[in-house]
Amino acid sequence: MKLIFFGPPGAGKGTQAQKTSEEFNIPHISTGDILREAVKNETELGLKVKDILERGELVSDDIINKLVENKVVDMDSFILDGYPRTIEQAKFLDQALEKANKEIDAIIMIDVSEEEIVNRITNRRVCPECGKVYNLLTLKPKEDMKCDLDGAKLIQRDDDKEDTVRDRYRVYKKNTEPVIEYYRKNKKIFTINGSKDIKDVTKELFNILRGASSDDNN
Ligand code: AMP
């Protein structure tokens, strides 16, 4: 299956994409994770995008498109999480997939209000070693502030602080909501209420995906 996950920052996209990736054995491509890894490793790309990520702004379409293109054209299944985020990126992806004779099977939109997002993201912590995501309200580590997988001390991403979260939400409204409207014209978009319990969101999501994949086989 080839999937796109949409939703404002903090809607639970990354968490749900991780779960979907494990359940259906589909590679998870998160442009945010790729960029954060580049920043951490201080690669040429990382140095170029560091300030942009810290401000919660968007990295240029050129950079992002190149990152994604090499991956998706060779893959038979993937979950795109955090891409496309602008109309230009969506058009680029369409063309790249068309050239490779591929098509997106389902688009999932996980929807949550701004206030809930601010509440959630400011409580989000991540493991700096393996990238596992926690939430101090809903998805606590077993041991205080330590990663369940490798014991590393959890940290708060700079772009998870309140002012930046509100900026990122504004960026999402301005740039990414039009992308959803762009897809709505010729694709079915499945919308899930992301303010429910994580487990309930996952259940609804998996039901949708099982339906979408059985449609595929018919
Ligand atoms: P995320 O974890 O998906 O919220 O991404 C974190 C940050 O990476 C964003 O705030 C942007 O600065 C950058 N980023 C990730 N994906 C994209 C994209 N498709 N287009 C532009 N910037 C992106």
Coordinates of C-alpha atoms and ligand atoms in Angstrom, one line a residue:
M1 CA 0.0 0.0 0.0
K2 CA 1.1 3.5 -0.7
L3 CA -0.3 5.9 1.9
I4 CA -0.1 9.6 2.8
F5 CA -0.8 10.7 6.4
F6 CA -2.0 14.3 6.9
G7 CA -2.8 16.2 10.0
P8 CA -1.6 19.2 12.0
P9 CA 1.7 18.9 13.9
G10 CA 0.9 16.9 17.1
A11 CA -2.2 15.1 15.7
G12 CA -0.5 11.8 16.3
K13 CA 0.5 11.2 12.6
G14 CA 4.0 10.0 13.5
T15 CA 2.8 7.7 16.2
Q16 CA 0.0 6.2 14.0
A17 CA 2.4 5.9 11.1
Q18 CA 4.9 4.0 13.3
K19 CA 2.1 1.6 14.4
T20 CA 0.8 1.2 10.8
S21 CA 4.4 0.5 9.6
E22 CA 4.7 -2.3 12.1
E23 CA 1.3 -3.8 11.6
F24 CA 1.3 -3.9 7.8
N25 CA 5.0 -4.0 7.3
I26 CA 5.1 -0.8 5.3
P27 CA 8.2 1.5 5.3
H28 CA 7.6 4.7 7.2
I29 CA 9.1 7.8 5.5
S30 CA 9.0 10.9 7.8
T31 CA 10.6 13.9 6.2
G32 CA 10.7 15.6 9.7
D33 CA 12.7 12.6 11.0
I34 CA 15.1 12.6 8.0
L35 CA 15.7 16.3 8.5
R36 CA 16.2 16.0 12.3
E37 CA 18.7 13.2 11.8
A38 CA 20.6 15.3 9.3
V39 CA 20.7 18.2 11.8
K40 CA 21.9 15.8 14.6
N41 CA 24.7 14.4 12.4
E42 CA 25.6 18.0 11.2
T43 CA 25.6 16.9 7.5
E44 CA 25.6 19.5 4.7
L45 CA 21.8 19.2 4.6
G46 CA 21.5 19.4 8.4
L47 CA 23.5 22.6 8.6
K48 CA 21.3 24.2 5.8
V49 CA 18.0 23.4 7.5
K50 CA 18.8 23.7 11.2
D51 CA 17.5 27.2 11.7
I52 CA 14.4 26.6 9.6
L53 CA 13.4 23.6 11.8
E54 CA 14.0 25.5 15.0
R55 CA 11.7 28.3 13.8
G56 CA 9.1 25.8 12.7
E57 CA 9.1 27.1 9.1
L58 CA 9.1 25.0 6.0
V59 CA 12.2 23.8 4.3
S60 CA 12.3 24.7 0.6
D61 CA 10.3 22.5 -1.8
D62 CA 13.5 21.7 -3.9
I63 CA 15.3 20.2 -1.0
I64 CA 12.4 18.2 0.2
N65 CA 11.3 17.0 -3.2
K66 CA 14.8 15.6 -3.9
L67 CA 14.9 13.9 -0.6
V68 CA 11.6 12.1 -1.2
E69 CA 11.9 11.4 -4.9
N70 CA 14.8 9.0 -4.7
K71 CA 12.9 6.9 -2.1
V72 CA 9.3 6.7 -3.4
V73 CA 9.9 5.9 -7.1
D74 CA 11.7 2.7 -6.2
M75 CA 9.3 1.5 -3.5
D76 CA 6.2 -0.6 -3.8
S77 CA 4.8 0.5 -0.4
F78 CA 5.3 3.4 1.9
I79 CA 3.7 5.7 4.4
L80 CA 4.5 9.4 3.7
D81 CA 4.3 11.3 7.0
G82 CA 4.9 15.0 6.8
Y83 CA 5.0 15.1 3.0
P84 CA 3.6 16.6 0.8
R85 CA 3.1 19.9 2.7
T86 CA 2.7 22.4 -0.1
I87 CA 0.8 22.3 -3.4
E88 CA 4.2 22.4 -5.2
Q89 CA 5.3 19.2 -3.3
A90 CA 2.0 17.5 -4.1
K91 CA 2.3 18.3 -7.8
F92 CA 5.9 17.1 -7.8
L93 CA 4.9 13.8 -6.1
D94 CA 2.1 13.2 -8.5
Q95 CA 4.5 13.6 -11.5
A96 CA 7.2 11.4 -9.9
L97 CA 4.7 8.6 -9.2
E98 CA 3.1 8.9 -12.6
K99 CA 6.5 8.5 -14.3
A100 CA 7.1 5.4 -12.2
N101 CA 3.5 4.2 -13.0
K102 CA 2.4 4.2 -9.3
E103 CA -0.5 5.6 -7.5
I104 CA -1.4 6.6 -3.9
D105 CA -3.9 4.0 -2.5
A106 CA -5.2 6.0 0.5
I107 CA -5.0 9.4 2.1
I108 CA -5.5 9.6 5.8
M109 CA -6.3 12.8 7.6
I110 CA -6.0 12.8 11.4
D111 CA -7.8 15.9 12.7
V112 CA -7.3 17.7 16.1
S113 CA -8.0 21.2 17.4
E114 CA -5.3 23.8 17.9
E115 CA -5.7 23.9 21.7
E116 CA -5.5 20.2 22.1
I117 CA -2.4 20.2 19.9
V118 CA -0.6 22.8 22.0
N119 CA -1.5 20.8 25.1
R120 CA -0.1 17.6 23.6
I121 CA 3.0 18.8 21.9
T122 CA 4.3 20.8 24.8
N123 CA 4.1 17.5 26.7
R124 CA 5.9 15.5 24.0
R125 CA 9.3 14.1 24.7
V126 CA 11.6 12.1 22.4
C127 CA 14.5 9.7 22.8
P128 CA 17.6 11.4 21.3
E129 CA 19.1 8.0 20.6
C130 CA 16.3 5.9 18.8
G131 CA 13.7 8.6 18.1
K132 CA 10.8 6.9 20.0
V133 CA 8.2 9.4 20.9
Y134 CA 6.5 9.7 24.3
N135 CA 3.9 12.0 25.9
L136 CA 4.0 12.9 29.6
L137 CA 0.2 12.9 29.7
T138 CA -0.8 9.9 27.5
L139 CA 2.2 7.8 26.5
K140 CA 4.5 7.9 29.5
P141 CA 7.8 6.1 29.6
K142 CA 7.9 3.2 32.1
E143 CA 10.7 4.9 34.0
D144 CA 10.6 8.6 34.6
M145 CA 12.0 10.6 31.6
K146 CA 13.9 7.5 30.3
C147 CA 13.4 5.7 27.0
D148 CA 11.8 2.2 27.4
L149 CA 14.0 0.8 24.6
D150 CA 17.5 2.1 25.4
G151 CA 17.3 4.0 28.7
A152 CA 18.5 7.3 27.2
K153 CA 17.3 10.5 28.9
L154 CA 14.2 11.9 27.0
I155 CA 14.4 15.4 25.6
Q156 CA 12.0 18.1 24.4
R157 CA 12.5 19.1 20.7
D158 CA 13.1 22.9 20.3
D159 CA 10.2 23.0 17.9
D160 CA 7.9 21.5 20.5
K161 CA 7.9 24.6 22.7
E162 CA 4.5 26.5 22.8
D163 CA 5.4 29.6 20.6
T164 CA 6.9 27.4 17.9
V165 CA 3.9 25.0 18.1
R166 CA 1.5 27.8 17.4
D167 CA 3.7 29.0 14.5
R168 CA 3.8 25.5 13.1
Y169 CA 0.0 25.3 13.3
R170 CA -0.3 28.6 11.4
V171 CA 2.1 27.2 8.7
Y172 CA 0.0 24.1 8.5
K173 CA -3.3 26.0 8.0
K174 CA -1.8 28.3 5.4
N175 CA 0.3 25.8 3.3
T176 CA -0.9 22.2 4.0
E177 CA -4.7 22.6 4.2
P178 CA -4.8 23.6 0.6
V179 CA -2.9 20.4 -0.2
I180 CA -5.7 18.4 1.3
E181 CA -8.2 20.3 -0.9
Y182 CA -6.0 19.6 -3.9
Y183 CA -6.2 15.8 -3.2
R184 CA -9.9 16.0 -2.4
K185 CA -10.7 16.7 -6.1
N186 CA -9.6 13.3 -7.3
K187 CA -8.9 11.1 -4.3
K188 CA -10.9 9.8 -1.3
I189 CA -9.6 11.2 1.9
F190 CA -10.4 9.2 5.1
T191 CA -10.7 11.6 8.1
I192 CA -10.2 10.3 11.6
N193 CA -10.9 12.3 14.8
G194 CA -7.5 12.3 16.3
S195 CA -8.6 13.7 19.7
K196 CA -9.7 10.2 20.8
D197 CA -7.6 7.8 22.7
I198 CA -4.5 6.6 20.8
K199 CA -5.7 3.0 20.8
D200 CA -9.1 4.0 19.4
V201 CA -7.5 6.1 16.6
T202 CA -5.3 3.1 15.7
K203 CA -8.3 0.8 15.6
E204 CA -10.2 3.1 13.3
L205 CA -7.2 3.6 11.1
F206 CA -6.4 -0.1 10.8
N207 CA -10.1 -0.8 9.9
I208 CA -9.9 1.8 7.1
L209 CA -6.6 0.4 5.8
R210 CA -7.9 -3.2 5.8
G211 CA -10.9 -1.9 3.8
A212 CA -8.6 0.0 1.4
S213 CA -6.3 -2.9 0.9
S214 CA -9.2 -5.4 0.2
D215 CA -10.6 -2.9 -2.3
D216 CA -7.2 -3.0 -3.9
N217 CA -7.3 -6.8 -4.3
N218 CA -10.7 -6.8 -5.9
Ligands
AMP1 P1 7.5 17.2 11.4 O1 8.2 16.3 12.3 O2 6.9 16.5 10.2 O3 6.5 18.2 12.0 O4 8.6 18.1 10.7 C1 9.5 18.9 11.4 C2 10.0 20.1 10.6 O5 10.7 19.6 9.4 C3 8.9 21.0 10.0 O6 8.5 22.0 10.9 C4 9.7 21.6 8.8 O7 10.6 22.6 9.2 C5 10.5 20.5 8.3 N1 9.7 19.6 7.3 C6 9.3 18.3 7.4 N2 8.7 17.9 6.3 C7 8.6 19.0 5.5 C8 8.1 19.2 4.2 N3 7.4 18.2 3.5 N4 8.3 20.4 3.6 C9 8.9 21.4 4.2 N5 9.5 21.3 5.5 C10 9.3 20.1 6.1

